[in-house]
Tab-separated table of C-alpha atoms in Angstrom:
chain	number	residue	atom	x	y	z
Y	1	UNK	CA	38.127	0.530	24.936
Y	2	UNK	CA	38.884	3.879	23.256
Y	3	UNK	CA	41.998	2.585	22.149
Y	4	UNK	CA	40.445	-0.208	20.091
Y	5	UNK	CA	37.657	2.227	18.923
Y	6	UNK	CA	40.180	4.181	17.262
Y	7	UNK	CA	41.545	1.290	15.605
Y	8	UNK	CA	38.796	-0.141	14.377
Y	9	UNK	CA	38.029	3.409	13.037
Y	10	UNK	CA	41.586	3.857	11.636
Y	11	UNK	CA	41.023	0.056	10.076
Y	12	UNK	CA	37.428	0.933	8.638
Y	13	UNK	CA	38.749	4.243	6.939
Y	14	UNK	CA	41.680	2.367	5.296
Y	15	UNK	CA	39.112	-0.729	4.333
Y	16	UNK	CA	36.686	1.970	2.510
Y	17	UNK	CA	39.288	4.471	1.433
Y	18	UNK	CA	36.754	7.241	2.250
Y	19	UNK	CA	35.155	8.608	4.933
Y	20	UNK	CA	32.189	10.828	4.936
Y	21	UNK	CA	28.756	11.361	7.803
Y	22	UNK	CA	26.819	9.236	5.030
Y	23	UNK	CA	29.171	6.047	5.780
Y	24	UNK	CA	27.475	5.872	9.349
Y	25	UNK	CA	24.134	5.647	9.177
Y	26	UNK	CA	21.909	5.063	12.179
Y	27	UNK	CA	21.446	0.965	11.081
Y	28	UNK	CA	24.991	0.942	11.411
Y	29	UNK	CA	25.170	2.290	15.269
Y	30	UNK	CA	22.237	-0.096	15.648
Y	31	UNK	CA	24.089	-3.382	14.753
Y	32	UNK	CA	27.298	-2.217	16.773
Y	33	UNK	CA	25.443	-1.792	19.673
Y	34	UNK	CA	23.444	-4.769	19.215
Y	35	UNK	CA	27.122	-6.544	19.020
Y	36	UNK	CA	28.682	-4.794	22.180
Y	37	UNK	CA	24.856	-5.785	24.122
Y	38	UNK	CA	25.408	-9.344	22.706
Y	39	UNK	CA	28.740	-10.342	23.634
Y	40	UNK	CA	28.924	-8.830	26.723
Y	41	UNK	CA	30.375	-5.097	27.345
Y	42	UNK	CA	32.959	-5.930	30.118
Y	43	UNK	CA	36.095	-7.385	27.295
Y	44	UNK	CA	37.096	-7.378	24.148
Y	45	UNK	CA	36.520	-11.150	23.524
Y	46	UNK	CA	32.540	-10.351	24.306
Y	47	UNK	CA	32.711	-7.893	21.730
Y	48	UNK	CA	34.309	-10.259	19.423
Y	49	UNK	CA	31.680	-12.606	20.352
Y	50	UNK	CA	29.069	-10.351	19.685
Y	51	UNK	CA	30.047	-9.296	16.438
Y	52	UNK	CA	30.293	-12.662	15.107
Y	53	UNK	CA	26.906	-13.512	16.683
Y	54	UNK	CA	25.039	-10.812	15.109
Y	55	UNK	CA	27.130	-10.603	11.889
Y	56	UNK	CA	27.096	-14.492	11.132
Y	57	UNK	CA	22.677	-13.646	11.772
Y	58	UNK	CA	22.889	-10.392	9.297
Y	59	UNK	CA	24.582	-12.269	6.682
Y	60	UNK	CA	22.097	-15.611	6.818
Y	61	UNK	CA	19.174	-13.975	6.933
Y	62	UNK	CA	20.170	-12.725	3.436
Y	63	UNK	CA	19.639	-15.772	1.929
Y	64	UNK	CA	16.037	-16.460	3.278
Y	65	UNK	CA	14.504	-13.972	1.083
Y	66	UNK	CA	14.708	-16.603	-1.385
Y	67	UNK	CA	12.657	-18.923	0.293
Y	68	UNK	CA	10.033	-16.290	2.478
Y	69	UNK	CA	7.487	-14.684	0.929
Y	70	UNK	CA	8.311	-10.991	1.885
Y	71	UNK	CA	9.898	-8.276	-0.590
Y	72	UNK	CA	13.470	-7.119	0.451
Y	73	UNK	CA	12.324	-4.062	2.432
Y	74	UNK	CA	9.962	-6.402	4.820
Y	75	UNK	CA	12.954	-8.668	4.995
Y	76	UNK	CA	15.571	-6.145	6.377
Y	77	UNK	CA	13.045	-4.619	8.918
Y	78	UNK	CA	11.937	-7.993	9.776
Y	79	UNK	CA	15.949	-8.520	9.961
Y	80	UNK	CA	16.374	-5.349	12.644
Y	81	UNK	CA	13.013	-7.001	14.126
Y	82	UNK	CA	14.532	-9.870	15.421
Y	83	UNK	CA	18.315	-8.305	16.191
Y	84	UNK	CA	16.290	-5.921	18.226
Y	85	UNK	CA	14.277	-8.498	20.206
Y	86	UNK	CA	17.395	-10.436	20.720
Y	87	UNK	CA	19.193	-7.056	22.718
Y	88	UNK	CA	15.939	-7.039	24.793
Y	89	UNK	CA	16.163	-10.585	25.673
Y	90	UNK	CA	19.812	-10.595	25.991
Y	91	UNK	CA	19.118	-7.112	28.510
Y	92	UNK	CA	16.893	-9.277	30.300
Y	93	UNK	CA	18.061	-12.465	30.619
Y	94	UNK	CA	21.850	-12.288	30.083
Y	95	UNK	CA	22.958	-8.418	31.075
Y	96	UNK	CA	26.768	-9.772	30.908
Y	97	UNK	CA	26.486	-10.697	27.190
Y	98	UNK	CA	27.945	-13.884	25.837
Y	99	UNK	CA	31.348	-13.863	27.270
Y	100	UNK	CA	31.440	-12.054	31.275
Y	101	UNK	CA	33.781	-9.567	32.678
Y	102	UNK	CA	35.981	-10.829	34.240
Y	103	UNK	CA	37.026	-10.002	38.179
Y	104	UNK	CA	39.420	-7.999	39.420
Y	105	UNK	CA	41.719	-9.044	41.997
Y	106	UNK	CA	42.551	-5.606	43.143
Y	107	UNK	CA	38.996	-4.453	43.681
């Protein structure tokens, strides 16, 4: 897991050509937690899963604000509303995430 952390670190620093403590804001931790909670935290597939989930969800919601009612501030925290509510029901209901660990034979 480390392993692919640093990659996907080493991949995000070469896809922004910059890195500074402003790039990672706390929204940002949120929504890759959210996608870890999501897809499940015992593979990388669940992970993959997760951050399609919740990424395909960011991006639509974008395109609602044209047909709600509600300014773009009270569309983004209604956004983190719902992501957040999802992780809670996804906690409750479906600890594994999307996609579940698999079993080890030598356990």
């Amino acid at each position: 897991a480390g392993t692919v952390g640093g990659l996907a670190g080493a991949l995000f620093a070469f896809y922004i050509q910059f890195i500074s403590p402003e790039n990672f804001k706390p929204i940002e931790t949120f929504l890759m937690w959210a996608m870890i909670i999501v897809g499940g935290r015992g593979n990388f597939m669940g992970a993959i899963a997760g951050a399609v989930v919740i990424q395909l969800f960011n991006v639509s919601t974008r395109f609602l604000g044209n047909y709600v009612p509600l300014g773009s501030d009270s569309m983004a925290a209604l956004r983190m509303t719902i992501i957040g509510v999802l992780i809670i029901l996804f906690l409750l209901y479906r600890p594994e995430g999307l996609i579940k660990e698999k079993k080890k034979i030598y356990d």
